[in-house]
Amino acid sequence: MMMPGSQHLTDLVTRIRRVLRASVRSEIPWEALPMAQVEVLQRLDDEPGIRISEMARRHRLATNTVSTIIQQMVVAGLVAREPDPLDRRAVSLHLTKQGRQTLDQWLHANQERVSAAMQQLSADELSMIEKSLPALTSLVQSLEADHVQRMDVPTAPPTAKA
């Protein structure tokens, strides 16, 4: 059953992401960084030391796709590969100093845009946004928990129709 307002919320989140991405790109020259690489930086910030295979699983991408993205980021100086202390045959991934600075700049640029836009809202609108933050936080936690649960469930390939 579709919950009332879910489509509107989904549309708004999509539009917020799109407009933030476009406005940051217009101001910051390095922000030609593909969104996949931004998501890798965010994941490494949340989970330093993650392996490529686990990153691929969490993002539901092919390991070779993630490996290619990581290789590009290593060459760009954003990510470091280090021997995994538990398995010397494997590597763990970490943000470099440059990767940390890039992520911090990206987060700051987005924060600046949201703050500037919020300054144009009325006191009542700001209050409504502030009051909605705990509920939105719960929604994100629910989505994250559902995502983790779904990662453990194998997906069936689509069936061919005759």
Coordinates of C-alpha atoms in Angstrom, one line a residue:
M1 CA 0.0 0.0 0.0
M2 CA 1.3 3.4 -1.0
M3 CA 1.5 5.7 2.0
P4 CA 0.0 9.2 1.6
G5 CA 2.7 11.7 0.8
S6 CA 5.4 9.1 -0.1
Q7 CA 5.5 10.0 -3.7
H8 CA 5.7 13.7 -2.9
L9 CA 8.6 13.0 -0.4
T10 CA 10.4 10.9 -3.0
D11 CA 10.1 13.6 -5.6
L12 CA 11.3 16.3 -3.2
V13 CA 14.3 14.2 -2.1
T14 CA 15.2 13.6 -5.8
R15 CA 14.9 17.3 -6.6
I16 CA 16.9 18.4 -3.6
R17 CA 19.7 16.0 -4.6
R18 CA 19.6 17.2 -8.2
V19 CA 19.6 20.9 -7.5
L20 CA 22.4 20.6 -4.8
R21 CA 24.5 18.6 -7.2
A22 CA 24.0 21.0 -10.1
S23 CA 24.7 24.1 -7.9
V24 CA 27.8 22.7 -6.4
R25 CA 29.1 21.8 -9.8
S26 CA 28.6 25.3 -11.1
E27 CA 30.8 26.7 -8.3
I28 CA 33.5 24.2 -7.4
P29 CA 35.8 23.2 -10.3
W30 CA 36.7 19.8 -8.9
E31 CA 33.0 18.9 -8.5
A32 CA 33.0 17.0 -11.8
L33 CA 33.4 14.1 -9.4
P34 CA 30.9 11.4 -10.5
M35 CA 28.2 10.8 -7.8
A36 CA 29.4 7.2 -7.6
Q37 CA 32.8 8.5 -6.4
V38 CA 31.1 10.9 -3.9
E39 CA 29.2 7.9 -2.5
V40 CA 32.5 6.0 -2.2
L41 CA 33.9 8.9 -0.2
Q42 CA 30.9 8.9 2.0
R43 CA 31.0 5.1 2.6
L44 CA 34.7 5.3 3.4
D45 CA 34.0 8.1 5.9
D46 CA 31.3 5.9 7.5
E47 CA 33.3 2.6 7.2
P48 CA 37.0 3.1 7.0
G49 CA 38.8 -0.1 6.0
I50 CA 35.9 -1.6 4.0
R51 CA 36.9 -4.1 1.3
I52 CA 36.0 -3.6 -2.4
S53 CA 33.8 -6.7 -2.3
E54 CA 31.8 -5.4 0.6
M55 CA 31.5 -2.0 -0.9
A56 CA 30.2 -3.6 -4.1
R57 CA 27.7 -5.7 -2.1
R58 CA 26.4 -2.7 -0.1
H59 CA 25.9 -0.6 -3.3
R60 CA 24.6 -3.6 -5.2
L61 CA 27.2 -3.1 -8.0
A62 CA 29.5 -5.6 -9.7
T63 CA 32.9 -6.0 -7.9
N64 CA 34.8 -5.1 -11.1
T65 CA 32.7 -1.9 -11.4
V66 CA 33.6 -0.8 -7.9
S67 CA 37.2 -1.9 -8.5
T68 CA 37.4 0.4 -11.5
I69 CA 35.9 3.3 -9.5
I70 CA 38.4 2.7 -6.7
Q71 CA 41.3 2.5 -9.1
Q72 CA 40.3 5.9 -10.6
M73 CA 40.1 7.4 -7.1
V74 CA 43.5 5.9 -6.1
V75 CA 45.1 7.5 -9.1
A76 CA 43.3 10.8 -8.2
G77 CA 44.8 10.6 -4.7
L78 CA 41.4 10.3 -3.0
V79 CA 41.6 6.7 -1.8
A80 CA 44.4 4.5 -0.4
R81 CA 44.5 0.8 -0.7
E82 CA 46.2 -0.9 2.3
P83 CA 46.8 -4.5 3.1
D84 CA 44.0 -5.9 5.2
P85 CA 45.5 -6.7 8.6
L86 CA 43.2 -9.8 8.8
D87 CA 44.0 -11.1 5.3
R88 CA 47.2 -10.0 3.6
R89 CA 45.8 -11.1 0.2
A90 CA 42.9 -8.5 0.5
V91 CA 43.0 -4.8 0.7
S92 CA 41.1 -2.4 2.8
L93 CA 40.2 1.1 1.6
H94 CA 40.7 4.4 3.3
L95 CA 40.2 8.1 2.6
T96 CA 43.5 9.9 1.9
K97 CA 44.0 13.4 3.3
Q98 CA 43.0 14.7 -0.1
G99 CA 39.9 12.4 -0.1
R100 CA 38.9 13.7 3.3
Q101 CA 39.4 17.4 2.2
T102 CA 37.3 16.7 -1.0
L103 CA 34.5 15.1 1.0
D104 CA 34.6 17.9 3.6
Q105 CA 34.4 20.5 0.8
W106 CA 31.5 18.7 -0.9
L107 CA 29.6 18.5 2.4
H108 CA 30.3 22.1 3.3
A109 CA 29.2 23.3 -0.2
N110 CA 25.9 21.5 0.2
Q111 CA 25.4 22.8 3.7
E112 CA 26.0 26.3 2.5
R113 CA 23.4 26.0 -0.2
V114 CA 20.8 24.5 2.2
S115 CA 21.5 27.2 4.8
A116 CA 21.2 30.0 2.3
A117 CA 17.9 28.6 1.0
M118 CA 16.6 28.2 4.5
Q119 CA 17.3 31.9 5.2
Q120 CA 14.6 32.7 2.7
L121 CA 11.9 30.7 4.5
S122 CA 9.5 32.1 7.0
A123 CA 9.9 31.4 10.8
D124 CA 6.9 29.0 10.6
E125 CA 8.4 27.1 7.7
L126 CA 11.7 26.8 9.5
S127 CA 9.9 25.5 12.6
M128 CA 8.1 22.9 10.6
I129 CA 11.3 21.7 9.0
E130 CA 13.0 21.5 12.5
K131 CA 10.0 19.6 13.9
S132 CA 10.1 17.1 11.0
L133 CA 13.8 16.3 11.5
P134 CA 13.3 13.5 14.1
A135 CA 10.7 11.9 11.9
L136 CA 12.9 12.1 8.8
T137 CA 15.8 10.7 10.8
S138 CA 13.6 7.7 11.8
L139 CA 12.6 7.3 8.1
V140 CA 16.2 7.2 7.0
Q141 CA 17.0 4.7 9.8
S142 CA 14.1 2.5 8.6
L143 CA 15.3 2.7 5.0
E144 CA 18.9 1.8 6.0
A145 CA 17.7 -1.2 8.1
D146 CA 15.5 -2.4 5.2
H147 CA 18.5 -2.0 2.8
V148 CA 20.7 -4.1 5.1
Q149 CA 18.1 -6.7 5.4
R150 CA 17.6 -6.8 1.6
M151 CA 21.4 -7.2 1.1
D152 CA 21.2 -10.5 2.8
V153 CA 18.4 -11.8 0.5
P154 CA 19.5 -13.0 -2.9
T155 CA 17.7 -11.4 -5.8
A156 CA 16.2 -13.6 -8.4
P157 CA 17.1 -12.8 -12.0
P158 CA 14.1 -11.5 -14.1
T159 CA 12.2 -14.3 -15.8
A160 CA 12.0 -14.3 -19.5
K161 CA 8.5 -13.9 -21.0
A162 CA 7.5 -16.1 -23.9

